Amino acid sequence: MTLPELSIRRHVLALMLSLVLVLFGLVAYERMGVDQFPDIDFPVVSVTTTLPGGNPGVVDSSVTNVIETQVNSVPGIDRIESSSSPGVSVVTIQFDLSKDVDVAFNEVQSKVNQVLDQLPEDAEPPVVGKVETGASPVMWLSLQGDRTQQQLNRYANTVIKKQLETINGVGRVRLGGRRDRTIRVNLDLDRMAALDVTVPEVVNAFDTEHVQFPGGFLVSERSESLLKLDMEYHDPDELAKMVVASREGGNIRLSDFAEVEDGLEDYRELARYRGESTVGLGVVKIAGANTVAITDEVKRRLDEEIVPQLPAGMKLTVSSDDSLYIMEMIHALEEHVVLGTLLAAIVVLLFLKSLRSTAIIAVAIPVSLLGAIAVMYFADYTFNNLTLLALLLLVGVVVDDAIVVLENIYRHREQLEPHPIRAAIAGTNQVVFAVLAATLTLVAIFAPVIFMGGIIGRFFESFAVVVTFGVLVSWFVSMTLTPMLCSRFLSVEPRHNRLWHLFENAFQALERLYRGLLGAALGHRWKVIALVAAMVGGSTWFFADVGKTFTPEEDQGAFMIILRAPLGSNIDYTDEKLREVESILAARDDVYGYFAAIGLGDQGQVNQGLAFVRLVDRAERERSQQAIVAEVNRELREIPGVRAFARKQPMIGGQRGDPLQFAVRGNDLDEVGRLSGELQERLEAIDGMGRLDRELELDLPQVDVELDRGRAAQLGISAADVAMAVNTLAGGLDVGRYNDVPSDGERYDVRLKAADGELATPADLRRIYVRGSGGEPVRLDTVADFREILGPAVITRVDLQYGAKFYGDPDLPLAEAAQQVEEAAAKTLPAGYSVTLMGEAEEFEKTAGYMGFAFLMAIALLYMVLSSQFNSFLQPFIIMVAQPLAMIGGVIALWVTGNTLNIFSMIGLLLLLGLVAKNSILLVDLTNQARAEGKGIDEALREACPIRLRPVLMTSLTVILALLPAALGLGAGADTNGPLAIAVIGGMITATLLTLVVVPAVYSLLENGLQRWQSHYPTSE
């Protein structure tokens, strides 16, 4: 007994099997998380080493180079990048996506441990850590109010931050514009000189007078008391009275030459929201956590716990929220699924002209979708752009099998067997082979996607799994539930109303037209094939001319602005320019809010600023995000004395979102700087390239303190004495810790530094005194000269060579822009220097190879499946004739609509290989059955193809209409879903129209030729 027959005769069993899928799917639907993209774990490990006082050159040669050279032998490395900034070395190792990040971490840690003795003695131990590439904040909050910056910082850090960090899925909370409370000791150099006080004496005073020690216990016969030895000062006014030195019987107190201030740490960071000073709180999720669930819980706590407890005058607002776009995108895709379902049902109703038939087909959609959702849940997937796009596609695909089964049962009931059960069994058994073959073709198409490498493979793995299991579930439903429902509820009325006759007459006229076309095609087979070959050849022009990018431009309602002031600019200058950027944003009615900051990140350079911009809702603005960014960029170019760029937000957190990224590499840093400058000028002169942002900057103003060691030795002054005095007064030195009594649970730094304005020019360094061996004060310029020079702010390396990184957002398609970069580099760079594509540009080059592999493997698997199903080496070629016909329509549709060939449209073209093969299978399978009954080849084609016309048109239209809302660009996420939908719709249109003519012509030509061959050269049995 076959599965369809079992389901028809045991109808309760068939119903329960489907209800199990529905039950699991409903439970999974309630429990599944929501995110923008599938969770991708990028194996990246970083090594951070601190070398106090080291300039970028020293850090690069003595730390970065040593670590890079050592870890380079770890297997599986894809790229090594590093940066050497003042006092800090960061080496980032990016591994192949197949590498286990925990294994990579242990291997890097082992390699670093082997070179610890080669690092400078004063370098701190390297810190090896796994880099969370998705660790950028998913939500920013802004704390503002009529409070001092210190009070806002303290409340954000000690209250709000701690409440948010307890939320499940939150990894940490970053503070933007944070300046911690600091007890500042602002030294007056002239007063110090007058009182004969030097820096070491002040430091020594803190070491001996501001201390805490464990006191032990006083133990009596029956009790004990803790002995408290707290010798620290707990009041800034009392600290000012601390005795630093004694001169001629009198005490010199700290207040005699310094101001003790209860203030903030050094002014090297600031943040504003909508132009007002703020403290930003960035909520960073842990890897794999649910973005929407986290942001929902943050909002709940804000409403119920945090905001009601805010002190009067403070306000806390959400300045950025990634979940808004995610939910808008998810809701849009859900609407597309519902709308696609309705449109598919309308198609079925028009062709079958029966509400009962439509209801039977429509039942297959939710059962198949919920079955796919259950698989998603057990595979630990989320509802995201890719999985919902797969479900949208399934709406048009899962009904195909049910349509074929029901249409054949209906034909049997109407023409061959009026008994409902016998007709259902016979009709289903006749198409079991075709339905199984069609299902396995889609499975064969998506099997290679699961094994694809690179980011595209990780992105579309979930898409492929959902589609694969979705079509398997739809096959199961079409073999169980659909025939069972047809046997009990399908009605074939002998009499019909006028509307029924109207549609039936239209379809019969269409069939008569098709019979005429089919006869003409069979009579001119070579002409048909030549015409189609010419069409396929001509379509190569469209393929060459269509734009090629990694991902389509997407309107997320948010973008970022990167600002670079000239090297040597202080925070006040950068702030002035950042305010000009903010004024541009404030004047726009399509900008909802903007969070601007200086000094964010580990390096915190004060000549760089950022602004995160959030647009008003899509329905409230006339222009797209891309148009707004272009307008803002034009206005940013008008700001003098600064380079500012508006860019889209990155797809992968923690990286820049510029589509064009590359690096100039070489072994000489100065030459890399010179050549990269020439290359930048050449590239920016190309139309459509736009402005490029170059990271390498080698002209940071520096003051080199050159010690006269002979003179210093004569006076008994060491290099350490000079370095300590200059470092403390110019850079600042944390000499102790401080807490209030009663304590708020926090301890704060006590920072020793020259007062603001004391050291502004190189000449001011002459006011510093150090003490000689004889006890006399020696002015610094007695033993040192001060030379103004230029040097690098940060030294970057790419794959162990010095590198100048470039970032750009060209108007040109990405593939063309990357080609222009390589051509310009070939004309500019000498031997030993090269250009390396990075980011999307690099991944796009890899994607071409991955997609080529996927197409070839899919075609090979498809041929194997079809050969096995039809027991023929020849007939799979007949079926696969439809595939180039689909490629024609897909590429032309992209070209006509102005879309690009990107990872989404490429997957759409791959999907077409399986979708169009289903139609060919229907034609070839019924033709084979007719030939098995004794009919000739052309006679079988003339009988079978018109019978299959309606199922072919129905299945094609359901796919087309299911994807139509996405192709029309309705709702959020349409920028990425649209290219896939357009490629599939264009391919389905051309393939459907041409397949009905071309496949019969090729079938007739090849099978008649084979028949003649066998008649001339008969095979022995």
mmCIF file of N, CA and C in Angstrom, residues 808-883:
data_model
loop_
_atom_site.group_PDB
_atom_site.id
_atom_site.type_symbol
_atom_site.label_atom_id
_atom_site.label_comp_id
_atom_site.label_asym_id
_atom_site.label_seq_id
_atom_site.Cartn_x
_atom_site.Cartn_y
_atom_site.Cartn_z
ATOM 1 N N GLY A 808 35.763 53.733 1.387
ATOM 2 C CA GLY A 808 35.014 54.564 0.456
ATOM 3 C C GLY A 808 33.625 54.015 0.198
ATOM 4 N N ASP A 809 32.757 54.889 -0.280
ATOM 5 C CA ASP A 809 31.387 54.514 -0.650
ATOM 6 C C ASP A 809 31.117 55.051 -2.047
ATOM 7 N N PRO A 810 31.671 54.404 -3.068
ATOM 8 C CA PRO A 810 31.591 54.955 -4.427
ATOM 9 C C PRO A 810 30.189 54.844 -5.015
ATOM 10 N N ASP A 811 29.903 55.724 -5.978
ATOM 11 C CA ASP A 811 28.662 55.613 -6.737
ATOM 12 C C ASP A 811 28.745 54.472 -7.744
ATOM 13 N N LEU A 812 29.956 54.084 -8.098
ATOM 14 C CA LEU A 812 30.159 52.969 -9.016
ATOM 15 C C LEU A 812 29.739 51.656 -8.352
ATOM 16 N N PRO A 813 29.317 50.660 -9.137
ATOM 17 C CA PRO A 813 29.125 49.324 -8.563
ATOM 18 C C PRO A 813 30.424 48.833 -7.925
ATOM 19 N N LEU A 814 30.302 48.052 -6.885
ATOM 20 C CA LEU A 814 31.473 47.657 -6.108
ATOM 21 C C LEU A 814 32.509 46.923 -6.959
ATOM 22 N N ALA A 815 32.056 46.021 -7.820
ATOM 23 C CA ALA A 815 33.009 45.260 -8.638
ATOM 24 C C ALA A 815 33.803 46.192 -9.554
ATOM 25 N N GLU A 816 33.130 47.192 -10.125
ATOM 26 C CA GLU A 816 33.819 48.141 -11.007
ATOM 27 C C GLU A 816 34.778 49.017 -10.211
ATOM 28 N N ALA A 817 34.351 49.452 -9.014
ATOM 29 C CA ALA A 817 35.229 50.279 -8.183
ATOM 30 C C ALA A 817 36.471 49.503 -7.771
ATOM 31 N N ALA A 818 36.300 48.233 -7.396
ATOM 32 C CA ALA A 818 37.451 47.414 -7.015
ATOM 33 C C ALA A 818 38.400 47.225 -8.193
ATOM 34 N N GLN A 819 37.838 47.070 -9.391
ATOM 35 C CA GLN A 819 38.683 46.938 -10.579
ATOM 36 C C GLN A 819 39.471 48.223 -10.834
ATOM 37 N N GLN A 820 38.821 49.368 -10.624
ATOM 38 C CA GLN A 820 39.507 50.647 -10.801
ATOM 39 C C GLN A 820 40.654 50.788 -9.802
ATOM 40 N N VAL A 821 40.441 50.339 -8.571
ATOM 41 C CA VAL A 821 41.495 50.392 -7.556
ATOM 42 C C VAL A 821 42.691 49.557 -7.987
ATOM 43 N N GLU A 822 42.439 48.360 -8.456
ATOM 44 C CA GLU A 822 43.540 47.479 -8.853
ATOM 45 C C GLU A 822 44.277 48.015 -10.070
ATOM 46 N N GLU A 823 43.544 48.609 -11.011
ATOM 47 C CA GLU A 823 44.198 49.179 -12.190
ATOM 48 C C GLU A 823 45.038 50.399 -11.819
ATOM 49 N N ALA A 824 44.504 51.261 -10.936
ATOM 50 C CA ALA A 824 45.261 52.438 -10.507
ATOM 51 C C ALA A 824 46.487 52.027 -9.700
ATOM 52 N N ALA A 825 46.348 50.986 -8.885
ATOM 53 C CA ALA A 825 47.485 50.514 -8.091
ATOM 54 C C ALA A 825 48.584 49.967 -8.998
ATOM 55 N N ALA A 826 48.193 49.278 -10.070
ATOM 56 C CA ALA A 826 49.190 48.735 -10.994
ATOM 57 C C ALA A 826 50.008 49.850 -11.647
ATOM 58 N N LYS A 827 49.392 51.033 -11.845
ATOM 59 C CA LYS A 827 50.096 52.157 -12.458
ATOM 60 C C LYS A 827 50.907 52.963 -11.442
ATOM 61 N N THR A 828 50.563 52.846 -10.150
ATOM 62 C CA THR A 828 51.165 53.718 -9.129
ATOM 63 C C THR A 828 52.226 53.019 -8.299
ATOM 64 N N LEU A 829 51.975 51.762 -7.937
ATOM 65 C CA LEU A 829 52.829 51.097 -6.956
ATOM 66 C C LEU A 829 53.997 50.379 -7.620
ATOM 67 N N PRO A 830 55.207 50.556 -7.105
ATOM 68 C CA PRO A 830 56.370 49.829 -7.633
ATOM 69 C C PRO A 830 56.398 48.403 -7.086
ATOM 70 N N ALA A 831 57.381 47.641 -7.513
ATOM 71 C CA ALA A 831 57.548 46.270 -7.030
ATOM 72 C C ALA A 831 57.767 46.286 -5.514
ATOM 73 N N GLY A 832 57.175 45.327 -4.839
ATOM 74 C CA GLY A 832 57.295 45.241 -3.389
ATOM 75 C C GLY A 832 56.155 45.903 -2.646
ATOM 76 N N TYR A 833 55.296 46.608 -3.369
ATOM 77 C CA TYR A 833 54.141 47.270 -2.770
ATOM 78 C C TYR A 833 52.891 46.802 -3.504
ATOM 79 N N SER A 834 51.830 46.585 -2.761
ATOM 80 C CA SER A 834 50.632 45.995 -3.359
ATOM 81 C C SER A 834 49.382 46.541 -2.687
ATOM 82 N N VAL A 835 48.253 46.231 -3.317
ATOM 83 C CA VAL A 835 46.944 46.599 -2.775
ATOM 84 C C VAL A 835 46.208 45.321 -2.394
ATOM 85 N N THR A 836 45.609 45.321 -1.219
ATOM 86 C CA THR A 836 44.823 44.184 -0.739
ATOM 87 C C THR A 836 43.396 44.645 -0.510
ATOM 88 N N LEU A 837 42.444 44.023 -1.205
ATOM 89 C CA LEU A 837 41.035 44.329 -0.985
ATOM 90 C C LEU A 837 40.594 43.759 0.351
ATOM 91 N N MET A 838 39.704 44.474 1.020
ATOM 92 C CA MET A 838 39.239 44.062 2.340
ATOM 93 C C MET A 838 37.725 44.261 2.418
ATOM 94 N N GLY A 839 37.122 43.727 3.464
ATOM 95 C CA GLY A 839 35.704 43.952 3.702
ATOM 96 C C GLY A 839 34.835 43.368 2.599
ATOM 97 N N GLU A 840 33.817 44.127 2.209
ATOM 98 C CA GLU A 840 32.872 43.654 1.200
ATOM 99 C C GLU A 840 33.549 43.426 -0.144
ATOM 100 N N ALA A 841 34.510 44.278 -0.486
ATOM 101 C CA ALA A 841 35.189 44.136 -1.772
ATOM 102 C C ALA A 841 35.913 42.797 -1.856
ATOM 103 N N GLU A 842 36.592 42.425 -0.782
ATOM 104 C CA GLU A 842 37.291 41.137 -0.759
ATOM 105 C C GLU A 842 36.299 39.984 -0.778
ATOM 106 N N GLU A 843 35.248 40.121 0.019
ATOM 107 C CA GLU A 843 34.274 39.041 0.117
ATOM 108 C C GLU A 843 33.533 38.853 -1.197
ATOM 109 N N PHE A 844 33.340 39.946 -1.942
ATOM 110 C CA PHE A 844 32.663 39.825 -3.231
ATOM 111 C C PHE A 844 33.494 38.973 -4.193
ATOM 112 N N GLU A 845 34.806 39.179 -4.195
ATOM 113 C CA GLU A 845 35.662 38.361 -5.055
ATOM 114 C C GLU A 845 35.563 36.884 -4.672
ATOM 115 N N LYS A 846 35.548 36.619 -3.354
ATOM 116 C CA LYS A 846 35.415 35.228 -2.917
ATOM 117 C C LYS A 846 34.048 34.665 -3.287
ATOM 118 N N THR A 847 33.019 35.514 -3.185
ATOM 119 C CA THR A 847 31.655 35.056 -3.432
ATOM 120 C C THR A 847 31.492 34.544 -4.849
ATOM 121 N N ALA A 848 32.166 35.188 -5.804
ATOM 122 C CA ALA A 848 32.076 34.723 -7.189
ATOM 123 C C ALA A 848 32.530 33.268 -7.291
ATOM 124 N N GLY A 849 33.604 32.921 -6.581
ATOM 125 C CA GLY A 849 34.072 31.534 -6.583
ATOM 126 C C GLY A 849 33.110 30.603 -5.876
ATOM 127 N N TYR A 850 32.587 31.051 -4.730
ATOM 128 C CA TYR A 850 31.642 30.220 -3.986
ATOM 129 C C TYR A 850 30.377 29.961 -4.806
ATOM 130 N N MET A 851 29.874 31.001 -5.471
ATOM 131 C CA MET A 851 28.659 30.825 -6.263
ATOM 132 C C MET A 851 28.925 29.937 -7.471
ATOM 133 N N GLY A 852 30.103 30.069 -8.066
ATOM 134 C CA GLY A 852 30.446 29.177 -9.163
ATOM 135 C C GLY A 852 30.443 27.717 -8.722
ATOM 136 N N PHE A 853 31.019 27.477 -7.550
ATOM 137 C CA PHE A 853 30.997 26.120 -6.984
ATOM 138 C C PHE A 853 29.563 25.654 -6.770
ATOM 139 N N ALA A 854 28.726 26.541 -6.201
ATOM 140 C CA ALA A 854 27.347 26.161 -5.897
ATOM 141 C C ALA A 854 26.580 25.843 -7.175
ATOM 142 N N PHE A 855 26.745 26.667 -8.221
ATOM 143 C CA PHE A 855 26.036 26.416 -9.472
ATOM 144 C C PHE A 855 26.475 25.093 -10.100
ATOM 145 N N LEU A 856 27.781 24.849 -10.155
ATOM 146 C CA LEU A 856 28.268 23.614 -10.767
ATOM 147 C C LEU A 856 27.826 22.384 -9.982
ATOM 148 N N MET A 857 27.927 22.474 -8.645
ATOM 149 C CA MET A 857 27.531 21.328 -7.832
ATOM 150 C C MET A 857 26.029 21.102 -7.903
ATOM 151 N N ALA A 858 25.259 22.192 -7.957
ATOM 152 C CA ALA A 858 23.804 22.063 -8.045
ATOM 153 C C ALA A 858 23.403 21.409 -9.363
ATOM 154 N N ILE A 859 24.051 21.829 -10.448
ATOM 155 C CA ILE A 859 23.733 21.231 -11.747
ATOM 156 C C ILE A 859 24.102 19.751 -11.756
ATOM 157 N N ALA A 860 25.265 19.420 -11.181
ATOM 158 C CA ALA A 860 25.683 18.007 -11.138
ATOM 159 C C ALA A 860 24.707 17.172 -10.312
ATOM 160 N N LEU A 861 24.329 17.674 -9.141
ATOM 161 C CA LEU A 861 23.386 16.931 -8.305
ATOM 162 C C LEU A 861 22.021 16.821 -8.969
ATOM 163 N N LEU A 862 21.602 17.901 -9.617
ATOM 164 C CA LEU A 862 20.315 17.878 -10.298
ATOM 165 C C LEU A 862 20.312 16.818 -11.398
ATOM 166 N N TYR A 863 21.412 16.762 -12.137
ATOM 167 C CA TYR A 863 21.497 15.745 -13.187
ATOM 168 C C TYR A 863 21.435 14.338 -12.583
ATOM 169 N N MET A 864 22.140 14.132 -11.461
ATOM 170 C CA MET A 864 22.127 12.809 -10.829
ATOM 171 C C MET A 864 20.729 12.430 -10.356
ATOM 172 N N VAL A 865 20.033 13.392 -9.744
ATOM 173 C CA VAL A 865 18.676 13.119 -9.248
ATOM 174 C C VAL A 865 17.752 12.784 -10.410
ATOM 175 N N LEU A 866 17.801 13.600 -11.451
ATOM 176 C CA LEU A 866 16.912 13.381 -12.587
ATOM 177 C C LEU A 866 17.248 12.082 -13.322
ATOM 178 N N SER A 867 18.524 11.780 -13.449
ATOM 179 C CA SER A 867 18.915 10.518 -14.106
ATOM 180 C C SER A 867 18.366 9.329 -13.329
ATOM 181 N N SER A 868 18.475 9.407 -12.005
ATOM 182 C CA SER A 868 17.963 8.322 -11.172
ATOM 183 C C SER A 868 16.447 8.209 -11.279
ATOM 184 N N GLN A 869 15.761 9.344 -11.285
ATOM 185 C CA GLN A 869 14.303 9.332 -11.322
ATOM 186 C C GLN A 869 13.771 8.828 -12.667
ATOM 187 N N PHE A 870 14.410 9.270 -13.762
ATOM 188 C CA PHE A 870 13.908 8.907 -15.094
ATOM 189 C C PHE A 870 14.629 7.708 -15.698
ATOM 190 N N ASN A 871 15.626 7.186 -14.941
ATOM 191 C CA ASN A 871 16.380 6.032 -15.420
ATOM 192 C C ASN A 871 16.916 6.280 -16.835
ATOM 193 N N SER A 872 17.463 7.462 -17.027
ATOM 194 C CA SER A 872 17.926 7.849 -18.362
ATOM 195 C C SER A 872 19.098 8.803 -18.210
ATOM 196 N N PHE A 873 20.064 8.673 -19.124
ATOM 197 C CA PHE A 873 21.174 9.635 -19.155
ATOM 198 C C PHE A 873 20.853 10.830 -20.045
ATOM 199 N N LEU A 874 19.846 10.687 -20.898
ATOM 200 C CA LEU A 874 19.543 11.723 -21.881
ATOM 201 C C LEU A 874 18.470 12.702 -21.398
ATOM 202 N N GLN A 875 17.396 12.165 -20.807
ATOM 203 C CA GLN A 875 16.255 13.031 -20.488
ATOM 204 C C GLN A 875 16.568 14.132 -19.467
ATOM 205 N N PRO A 876 17.501 13.951 -18.518
ATOM 206 C CA PRO A 876 17.844 15.097 -17.658
ATOM 207 C C PRO A 876 18.322 16.318 -18.436
ATOM 208 N N PHE A 877 19.019 16.085 -19.567
ATOM 209 C CA PHE A 877 19.447 17.237 -20.370
ATOM 210 C C PHE A 877 18.241 17.970 -20.954
ATOM 211 N N ILE A 878 17.200 17.212 -21.313
ATOM 212 C CA ILE A 878 15.987 17.846 -21.837
ATOM 213 C C ILE A 878 15.361 18.746 -20.764
ATOM 214 N N ILE A 879 15.273 18.236 -19.555
ATOM 215 C CA ILE A 879 14.671 19.005 -18.458
ATOM 216 C C ILE A 879 15.506 20.235 -18.139
ATOM 217 N N MET A 880 16.824 20.080 -18.190
ATOM 218 C CA MET A 880 17.719 21.176 -17.786
ATOM 219 C C MET A 880 17.878 22.249 -18.867
ATOM 220 N N VAL A 881 17.218 22.041 -20.029
ATOM 221 C CA VAL A 881 17.218 23.090 -21.051
ATOM 222 C C VAL A 881 16.569 24.360 -20.515
ATOM 223 N N ALA A 882 15.639 24.209 -19.579
ATOM 224 C CA ALA A 882 14.910 25.363 -19.052
ATOM 225 C C ALA A 882 15.788 26.282 -18.219
ATOM 226 N N GLN A 883 16.892 25.781 -17.711
ATOM 227 C CA GLN A 883 17.688 26.587 -16.772
ATOM 228 C C GLN A 883 18.347 27.803 -17.417
#
